[in-house]
């Protein structure tokens, strides 16, 4: 995608992704946020979901976003604005549910996975809106890439999007595939 078109598409998708269709408040509250603290271990994965953001309707699976824990106070995730570090509280607040999983790393696997996440930060990796650009990553692709560097391979799933005659098929990473490779440490479903 050429840079000018990417810039326009990025702004449009950021706007679209922020549209809320809420009929009730988010389910995650302080109780769940405080309960997650012991599981914020370097290399763990957090997957979350909303029931009220418009873009979630188009993302397959229960959990629509994922990140990798880089420390007690930071997670790395990929959003329309690019790969970013945010606080874990900011990652799960205002959600309707989330899961923290522990991949079965070898001894140094978690460190290698986090190093890869920080590499994406240092290299200013951008979001892959088309699920096929080699130098850009969507959220689950970022998580899968980090896990791969930690010695955990995540399989992809073939998905068809759209409605006939406007359909296309992609082979993508899903949160479900990531979760299958993790031991569930904490889960909240609102």
mmCIF file of C-alpha atoms in Angstrom:
data_model
loop_
_atom_site.group_PDB
_atom_site.id
_atom_site.type_symbol
_atom_site.label_atom_id
_atom_site.label_comp_id
_atom_site.label_asym_id
_atom_site.label_seq_id
_atom_site.Cartn_x
_atom_site.Cartn_y
_atom_site.Cartn_z
ATOM 1 C CA UNK A 1 0.000 0.000 0.000
ATOM 2 C CA UNK A 2 1.486 3.369 -0.921
ATOM 3 C CA UNK A 3 2.311 5.695 2.014
ATOM 4 C CA UNK A 4 -0.345 8.323 1.248
ATOM 5 C CA UNK A 5 -3.117 5.742 0.981
ATOM 6 C CA UNK A 6 -1.841 4.005 4.134
ATOM 7 C CA UNK A 7 -2.001 7.303 6.047
ATOM 8 C CA UNK A 8 -5.609 7.923 4.988
ATOM 9 C CA UNK A 9 -6.599 4.318 5.691
ATOM 10 C CA UNK A 10 -4.926 4.469 9.117
ATOM 11 C CA UNK A 11 -6.887 7.599 10.097
ATOM 12 C CA UNK A 12 -10.133 6.088 8.824
ATOM 13 C CA UNK A 13 -9.609 2.785 10.673
ATOM 14 C CA UNK A 14 -8.612 4.604 13.879
ATOM 15 C CA UNK A 15 -11.853 6.575 13.694
ATOM 16 C CA UNK A 16 -13.901 3.471 12.856
ATOM 17 C CA UNK A 17 -12.266 1.450 15.636
ATOM 18 C CA UNK A 18 -13.260 4.062 18.213
ATOM 19 C CA UNK A 19 -16.995 3.945 17.432
ATOM 20 C CA UNK A 20 -18.890 2.580 20.422
ATOM 21 C CA UNK A 21 -22.341 1.023 20.365
ATOM 22 C CA UNK A 22 -22.680 0.701 24.149
ATOM 23 C CA UNK A 23 -25.998 -0.143 25.765
ATOM 24 C CA UNK A 24 -24.439 -0.811 29.179
ATOM 25 C CA UNK A 25 -21.174 0.024 30.971
ATOM 26 C CA UNK A 26 -18.066 -2.133 30.443
ATOM 27 C CA UNK A 27 -17.950 -5.224 32.658
ATOM 28 C CA UNK A 28 -14.294 -5.080 33.791
ATOM 29 C CA UNK A 29 -14.079 -3.231 37.098
ATOM 30 C CA UNK A 30 -11.421 -2.497 39.729
ATOM 31 C CA UNK A 31 -11.878 -5.946 41.294
ATOM 32 C CA UNK A 32 -10.765 -7.706 38.099
ATOM 33 C CA UNK A 33 -8.002 -5.193 37.408
ATOM 34 C CA UNK A 34 -6.528 -5.713 40.887
ATOM 35 C CA UNK A 35 -6.864 -9.500 40.588
ATOM 36 C CA UNK A 36 -4.709 -9.584 37.450
ATOM 37 C CA UNK A 37 -1.605 -8.115 39.151
ATOM 38 C CA UNK A 38 0.070 -11.428 40.157
ATOM 39 C CA UNK A 39 -0.161 -12.645 36.545
ATOM 40 C CA UNK A 40 1.585 -9.666 34.946
ATOM 41 C CA UNK A 41 4.680 -11.744 34.335
ATOM 42 C CA UNK A 42 7.136 -10.947 31.565
ATOM 43 C CA UNK A 43 6.225 -12.939 28.453
ATOM 44 C CA UNK A 44 2.629 -13.663 29.430
ATOM 45 C CA UNK A 45 -0.130 -12.860 26.952
ATOM 46 C CA UNK A 46 -3.264 -10.803 27.574
ATOM 47 C CA UNK A 47 -6.252 -11.176 25.249
ATOM 48 C CA UNK A 48 -9.287 -8.939 25.657
ATOM 49 C CA UNK A 49 -12.725 -8.344 24.182
ATOM 50 C CA UNK A 50 -15.408 -5.692 24.009
ATOM 51 C CA UNK A 51 -19.037 -6.170 23.158
ATOM 52 C CA UNK A 52 -19.618 -2.552 22.191
ATOM 53 C CA UNK A 53 -16.885 -1.393 19.795
ATOM 54 C CA UNK A 54 -17.983 -1.529 16.176
ATOM 55 C CA UNK A 55 -14.719 -2.976 14.864
ATOM 56 C CA UNK A 56 -15.068 -6.013 17.163
ATOM 57 C CA UNK A 57 -17.968 -7.207 15.036
ATOM 58 C CA UNK A 58 -15.548 -7.850 12.170
ATOM 59 C CA UNK A 59 -12.813 -9.600 14.172
ATOM 60 C CA UNK A 60 -13.265 -13.392 14.401
ATOM 61 C CA UNK A 61 -13.288 -15.138 17.779
ATOM 62 C CA UNK A 62 -14.277 -14.209 21.313
ATOM 63 C CA UNK A 63 -11.114 -12.258 22.112
ATOM 64 C CA UNK A 64 -10.511 -9.501 19.587
ATOM 65 C CA UNK A 65 -7.186 -8.043 20.727
ATOM 66 C CA UNK A 66 -3.950 -9.386 22.191
ATOM 67 C CA UNK A 67 -0.713 -8.158 23.729
ATOM 68 C CA UNK A 68 2.452 -9.439 25.333
ATOM 69 C CA UNK A 69 3.409 -8.486 28.888
ATOM 70 C CA UNK A 70 6.798 -6.730 28.890
ATOM 71 C CA UNK A 71 6.821 -6.089 32.656
ATOM 72 C CA UNK A 72 4.539 -5.423 35.635
ATOM 73 C CA UNK A 73 3.687 -1.982 34.266
ATOM 74 C CA UNK A 74 3.789 -2.448 30.488
ATOM 75 C CA UNK A 75 2.317 -4.460 27.666
ATOM 76 C CA UNK A 76 3.132 -4.222 23.974
ATOM 77 C CA UNK A 77 0.320 -4.312 21.428
ATOM 78 C CA UNK A 78 -0.392 -3.300 17.842
ATOM 79 C CA UNK A 79 -3.180 -0.837 17.069
ATOM 80 C CA UNK A 80 -4.047 1.325 14.064
ATOM 81 C CA UNK A 81 -1.517 3.918 15.244
ATOM 82 C CA UNK A 82 1.259 1.274 15.278
ATOM 83 C CA UNK A 83 2.980 -0.911 17.875
ATOM 84 C CA UNK A 84 2.831 0.721 21.309
ATOM 85 C CA UNK A 85 3.664 0.184 24.966
ATOM 86 C CA UNK A 86 0.824 0.860 27.400
ATOM 87 C CA UNK A 87 0.086 0.069 31.030
ATOM 88 C CA UNK A 88 -1.757 -3.239 31.625
ATOM 89 C CA UNK A 89 -4.562 -1.357 33.381
ATOM 90 C CA UNK A 90 -5.094 0.724 30.255
ATOM 91 C CA UNK A 91 -5.131 -2.482 28.220
ATOM 92 C CA UNK A 92 -7.964 -4.128 30.185
ATOM 93 C CA UNK A 93 -10.000 -1.214 31.553
ATOM 94 C CA UNK A 94 -13.257 -0.560 29.755
ATOM 95 C CA UNK A 95 -13.334 -4.127 28.400
ATOM 96 C CA UNK A 96 -16.002 -6.756 28.882
ATOM 97 C CA UNK A 97 -13.524 -9.533 29.525
ATOM 98 C CA UNK A 98 -9.910 -10.567 29.333
ATOM 99 C CA UNK A 99 -7.639 -13.559 29.724
ATOM 100 C CA UNK A 100 -4.031 -13.803 30.851
ATOM 101 C CA UNK A 101 -2.167 -16.808 29.515
ATOM 102 C CA UNK A 102 1.276 -18.222 30.247
ATOM 103 C CA UNK A 103 3.027 -19.744 27.225
ATOM 104 C CA UNK A 104 5.123 -22.850 27.882
ATOM 105 C CA UNK A 105 8.474 -21.174 27.224
ATOM 106 C CA UNK A 106 11.891 -22.721 27.659
ATOM 107 C CA UNK A 107 14.065 -21.052 30.309
ATOM 108 C CA UNK A 108 14.975 -17.952 28.262
ATOM 109 C CA UNK A 109 11.933 -17.959 25.967
ATOM 110 C CA UNK A 110 9.993 -15.245 27.796
ATOM 111 C CA UNK A 111 12.973 -12.877 27.625
ATOM 112 C CA UNK A 112 13.386 -13.515 23.893
ATOM 113 C CA UNK A 113 9.655 -12.933 23.312
ATOM 114 C CA UNK A 114 9.755 -9.613 25.178
ATOM 115 C CA UNK A 115 12.956 -8.594 23.375
ATOM 116 C CA UNK A 116 11.114 -9.158 20.100
ATOM 117 C CA UNK A 117 8.176 -7.030 21.292
ATOM 118 C CA UNK A 118 10.577 -4.212 22.188
ATOM 119 C CA UNK A 119 12.251 -4.644 18.790
ATOM 120 C CA UNK A 120 8.889 -3.803 17.202
ATOM 121 C CA UNK A 121 8.724 -0.665 19.379
ATOM 122 C CA UNK A 122 12.286 0.384 18.477
ATOM 123 C CA UNK A 123 11.610 -0.238 14.780
ATOM 124 C CA UNK A 124 8.280 1.625 14.876
ATOM 125 C CA UNK A 125 6.379 -1.290 13.353
ATOM 126 C CA UNK A 126 3.110 -0.200 11.797
ATOM 127 C CA UNK A 127 -0.284 -1.901 11.827
ATOM 128 C CA UNK A 128 -1.062 -4.348 9.013
ATOM 129 C CA UNK A 129 -4.580 -3.496 7.868
ATOM 130 C CA UNK A 130 -4.457 -5.906 4.939
ATOM 131 C CA UNK A 131 -3.042 -8.936 6.827
ATOM 132 C CA UNK A 132 -0.366 -9.430 4.190
ATOM 133 C CA UNK A 133 2.317 -6.755 4.470
ATOM 134 C CA UNK A 134 5.618 -8.308 5.598
ATOM 135 C CA UNK A 135 6.920 -5.260 7.511
ATOM 136 C CA UNK A 136 3.664 -4.502 9.358
ATOM 137 C CA UNK A 137 1.797 -6.457 12.051
ATOM 138 C CA UNK A 138 -1.786 -6.637 13.290
ATOM 139 C CA UNK A 139 -2.297 -7.345 17.000
ATOM 140 C CA UNK A 140 -2.443 -11.149 16.973
ATOM 141 C CA UNK A 141 0.369 -11.271 14.422
ATOM 142 C CA UNK A 142 2.555 -9.197 16.767
ATOM 143 C CA UNK A 143 1.791 -11.540 19.666
ATOM 144 C CA UNK A 144 2.440 -14.627 17.513
ATOM 145 C CA UNK A 145 5.708 -13.143 16.224
ATOM 146 C CA UNK A 146 6.923 -12.476 19.771
ATOM 147 C CA UNK A 147 5.929 -15.966 20.879
ATOM 148 C CA UNK A 148 7.758 -17.448 17.882
ATOM 149 C CA UNK A 149 10.939 -15.701 19.010
ATOM 150 C CA UNK A 150 10.288 -17.217 22.437
ATOM 151 C CA UNK A 151 10.091 -20.709 20.930
ATOM 152 C CA UNK A 152 6.287 -21.022 20.712
ATOM 153 C CA UNK A 153 4.770 -21.551 17.250
ATOM 154 C CA UNK A 154 1.226 -20.343 16.681
ATOM 155 C CA UNK A 155 -0.801 -21.789 13.823
ATOM 156 C CA UNK A 156 -2.857 -19.638 11.483
ATOM 157 C CA UNK A 157 -6.506 -20.034 10.578
ATOM 158 C CA UNK A 158 -8.084 -19.614 7.147
ATOM 159 C CA UNK A 159 -10.981 -17.142 7.389
ATOM 160 C CA UNK A 160 -13.396 -15.779 4.813
ATOM 161 C CA UNK A 161 -14.530 -12.186 5.250
ATOM 162 C CA UNK A 162 -17.339 -10.241 3.632
ATOM 163 C CA UNK A 163 -20.547 -11.174 1.898
ATOM 164 C CA UNK A 164 -20.796 -12.664 -1.583
ATOM 165 C CA UNK A 165 -19.831 -11.280 -4.088
ATOM 166 C CA UNK A 166 -17.475 -9.136 -1.963
ATOM 167 C CA UNK A 167 -15.654 -11.943 -0.185
ATOM 168 C CA UNK A 168 -11.989 -12.556 0.380
ATOM 169 C CA UNK A 169 -10.098 -15.232 2.263
ATOM 170 C CA UNK A 170 -7.038 -14.701 4.453
ATOM 171 C CA UNK A 171 -4.874 -16.996 6.530
ATOM 172 C CA UNK A 172 -4.482 -15.140 9.823
ATOM 173 C CA UNK A 173 -3.560 -15.479 13.475
ATOM 174 C CA UNK A 174 -6.478 -15.482 15.903
ATOM 175 C CA UNK A 175 -6.530 -15.025 19.674
ATOM 176 C CA UNK A 176 -7.999 -18.537 19.929
ATOM 177 C CA UNK A 177 -4.813 -19.959 18.361
ATOM 178 C CA UNK A 178 -2.645 -17.995 20.801
ATOM 179 C CA UNK A 179 -4.729 -19.024 23.821
ATOM 180 C CA UNK A 180 -4.442 -22.718 22.880
ATOM 181 C CA UNK A 181 -0.672 -22.441 23.336
ATOM 182 C CA UNK A 182 -0.997 -20.890 26.813
ATOM 183 C CA UNK A 183 -1.934 -22.092 30.266
ATOM 184 C CA UNK A 184 -4.766 -19.855 31.475
ATOM 185 C CA UNK A 185 -3.569 -17.920 34.514
ATOM 186 C CA UNK A 186 -6.548 -15.599 34.942
ATOM 187 C CA UNK A 187 -9.776 -15.089 33.033
ATOM 188 C CA UNK A 188 -12.686 -12.711 33.453
ATOM 189 C CA UNK A 189 -15.772 -12.922 31.265
ATOM 190 C CA UNK A 190 -18.243 -10.186 32.106
#
